[in-house]
XYZ file of C-alpha atoms in Angstrom:
189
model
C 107.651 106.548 -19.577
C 110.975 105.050 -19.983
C 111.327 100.874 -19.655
C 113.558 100.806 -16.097
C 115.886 97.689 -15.779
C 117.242 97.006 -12.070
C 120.059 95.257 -11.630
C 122.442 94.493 -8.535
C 126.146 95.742 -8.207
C 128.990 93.904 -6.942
C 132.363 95.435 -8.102
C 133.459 97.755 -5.744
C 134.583 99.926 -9.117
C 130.706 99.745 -9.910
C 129.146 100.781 -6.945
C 131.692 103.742 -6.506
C 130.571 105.447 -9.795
C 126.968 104.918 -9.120
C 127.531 106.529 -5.053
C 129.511 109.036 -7.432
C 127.004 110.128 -9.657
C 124.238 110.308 -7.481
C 125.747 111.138 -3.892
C 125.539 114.557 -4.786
C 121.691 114.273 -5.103
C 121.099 113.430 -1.291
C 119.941 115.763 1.249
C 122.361 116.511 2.745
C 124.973 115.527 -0.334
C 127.390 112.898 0.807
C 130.294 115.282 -0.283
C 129.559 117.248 2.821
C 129.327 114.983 5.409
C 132.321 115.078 7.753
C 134.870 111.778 7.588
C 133.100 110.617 4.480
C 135.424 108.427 1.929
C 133.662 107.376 -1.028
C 136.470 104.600 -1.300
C 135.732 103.288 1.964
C 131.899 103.061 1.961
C 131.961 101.517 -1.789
C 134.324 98.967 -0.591
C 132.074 98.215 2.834
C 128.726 98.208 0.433
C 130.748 95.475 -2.057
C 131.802 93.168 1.161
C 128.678 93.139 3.199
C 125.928 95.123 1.478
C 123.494 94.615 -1.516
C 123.570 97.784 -4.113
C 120.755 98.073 -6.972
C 121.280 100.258 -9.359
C 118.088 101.373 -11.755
C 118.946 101.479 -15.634
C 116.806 102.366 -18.689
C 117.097 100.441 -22.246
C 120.712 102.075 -22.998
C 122.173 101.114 -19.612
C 122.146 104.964 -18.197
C 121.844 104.860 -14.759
C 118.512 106.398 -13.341
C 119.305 105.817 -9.409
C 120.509 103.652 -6.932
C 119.780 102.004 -3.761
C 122.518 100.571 -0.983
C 121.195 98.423 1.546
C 122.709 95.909 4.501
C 120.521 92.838 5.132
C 123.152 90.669 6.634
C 122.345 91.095 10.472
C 122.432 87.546 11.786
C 121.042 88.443 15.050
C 118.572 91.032 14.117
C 115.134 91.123 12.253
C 115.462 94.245 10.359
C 117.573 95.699 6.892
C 118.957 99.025 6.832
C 118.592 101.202 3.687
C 121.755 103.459 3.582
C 121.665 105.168 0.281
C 118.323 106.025 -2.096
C 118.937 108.818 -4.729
C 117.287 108.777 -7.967
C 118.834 111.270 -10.841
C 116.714 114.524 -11.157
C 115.068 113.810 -14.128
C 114.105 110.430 -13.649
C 112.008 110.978 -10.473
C 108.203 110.932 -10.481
C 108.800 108.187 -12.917
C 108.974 104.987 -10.577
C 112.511 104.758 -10.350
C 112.751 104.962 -6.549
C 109.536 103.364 -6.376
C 111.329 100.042 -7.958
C 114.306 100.765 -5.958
C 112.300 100.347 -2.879
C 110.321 97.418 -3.819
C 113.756 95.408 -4.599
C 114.949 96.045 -0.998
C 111.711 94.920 0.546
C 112.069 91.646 -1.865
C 116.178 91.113 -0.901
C 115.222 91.878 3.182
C 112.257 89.554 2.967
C 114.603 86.897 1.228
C 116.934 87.433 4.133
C 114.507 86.497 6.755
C 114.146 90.145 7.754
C 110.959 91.906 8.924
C 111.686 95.536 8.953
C 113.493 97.649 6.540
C 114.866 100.585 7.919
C 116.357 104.008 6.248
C 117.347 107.347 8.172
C 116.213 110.429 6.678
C 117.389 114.178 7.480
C 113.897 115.625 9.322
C 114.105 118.427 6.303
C 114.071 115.905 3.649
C 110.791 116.380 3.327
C 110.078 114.841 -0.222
C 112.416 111.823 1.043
C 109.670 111.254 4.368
C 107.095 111.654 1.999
C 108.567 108.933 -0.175
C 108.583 106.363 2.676
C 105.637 107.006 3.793
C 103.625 106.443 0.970
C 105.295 103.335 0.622
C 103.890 102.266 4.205
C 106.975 103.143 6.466
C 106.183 104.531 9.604
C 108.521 107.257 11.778
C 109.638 104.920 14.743
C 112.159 105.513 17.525
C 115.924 104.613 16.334
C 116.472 101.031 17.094
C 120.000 99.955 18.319
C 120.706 96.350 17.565
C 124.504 94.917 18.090
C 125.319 94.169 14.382
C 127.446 90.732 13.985
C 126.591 90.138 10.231
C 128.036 87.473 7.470
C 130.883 88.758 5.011
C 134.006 86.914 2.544
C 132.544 83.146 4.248
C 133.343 84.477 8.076
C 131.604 86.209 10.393
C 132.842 89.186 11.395
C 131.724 92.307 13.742
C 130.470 95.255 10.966
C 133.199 97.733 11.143
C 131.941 101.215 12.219
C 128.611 100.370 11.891
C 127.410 100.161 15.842
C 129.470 103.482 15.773
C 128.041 105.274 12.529
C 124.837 104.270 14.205
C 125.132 105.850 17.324
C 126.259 109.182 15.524
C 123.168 109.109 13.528
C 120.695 108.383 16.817
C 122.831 111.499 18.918
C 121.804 113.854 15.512
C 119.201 115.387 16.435
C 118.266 116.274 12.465
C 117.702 112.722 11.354
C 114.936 110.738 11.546
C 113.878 107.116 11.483
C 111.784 105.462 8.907
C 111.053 101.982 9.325
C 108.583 99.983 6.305
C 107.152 96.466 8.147
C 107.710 93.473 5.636
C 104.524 91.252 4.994
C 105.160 88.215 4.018
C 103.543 88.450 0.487
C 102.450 91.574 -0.276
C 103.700 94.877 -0.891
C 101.423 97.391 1.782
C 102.329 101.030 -0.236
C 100.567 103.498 -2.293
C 102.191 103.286 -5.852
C 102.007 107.028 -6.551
C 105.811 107.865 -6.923
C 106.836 111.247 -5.404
């Protein structure tokens, strides 16, 4: 098994070839989602997201993981993005992925960590749930989060939300954080 490095992204350049490389590895790929721009969400994830990108010893990247933990009024973190490259799943990639957002949520005071998942994503439900998520009913929070020193309304966000909730083909996974302790299986699907 390969020695996996994760490390966190901060240049918007950075985090746009990552989404790049792997985007297409999403179900459904992030190429076909209607009003999608690359540019946009890289930019968004560099201002007011954390992105972790998974490495092995020669610095190719393995997979990726966006996240938004910046909520001031709300309890939980929202996973946006997990894709690990073909050939580097069953091999703990996503599994370290994962366990770095729980760590960076539970650093930000959060106590849930939330990712939607298309219901035919099978392998992706499985995934969460052996990590200890738990389907749950969509939770709407208003979103007023910290970004650039000011705070600042998150752009689109409340809206992207409510697109997701009205789709009738995602689903909600949400993984409790306890303080301490990591409460998963560590088989990686």
């Amino acid at each position: 098994m390969q020695e996996i490095q994760i490390c966190e992204l901060t240049e918007t350049v950075a985090i746009y070839d990552a989404i790049a490389q792997l985007g297409g590895y999403l179900d459904p790929p992030l190429t076909g989602r209607a009003g999608f721009d690359l540019g946009e969400y890289a930019q968004k994830l560099a201002d007011t997201g954390r992105v972790f990108a998974a490495v092995n010893e020669q610095g190719q990247l393995l997979g990726a993981l966006a996240m938004y933990a910046n909520d001031l009024g709300g309890s939980n973190a929202w996973g946006t993005f997990l894709a690990v490259m073909p050939e580097s799943r069953h091999q703990q990639v996503g599994t370290k992925l994962f366990e770095q957002a729980v760590a960076a949520a539970r650093a930000a005071g959060k106590t849930g960590l939330h990712f939607r998942v298309h219901r035919n994503n099978k392998a992706a439900i499985r995934f969460y749930q052996h990590r200890g998520s738990r389907l749950c009913e969509p939770v709407q929070e208003h979103h007023q989060v910290q970004g650039q020193g000011q705070y600042q309304a998150q752009e689109g966000q409340e809206q992207d939300q409510g697109k997701e909730q009205q789709d009738d083909n995602m689903l909600e996974m949400m993984y409790m954080i306890m303080p301490g302790r990591l409460n998963h299986n560590t088989d990686d699907i």
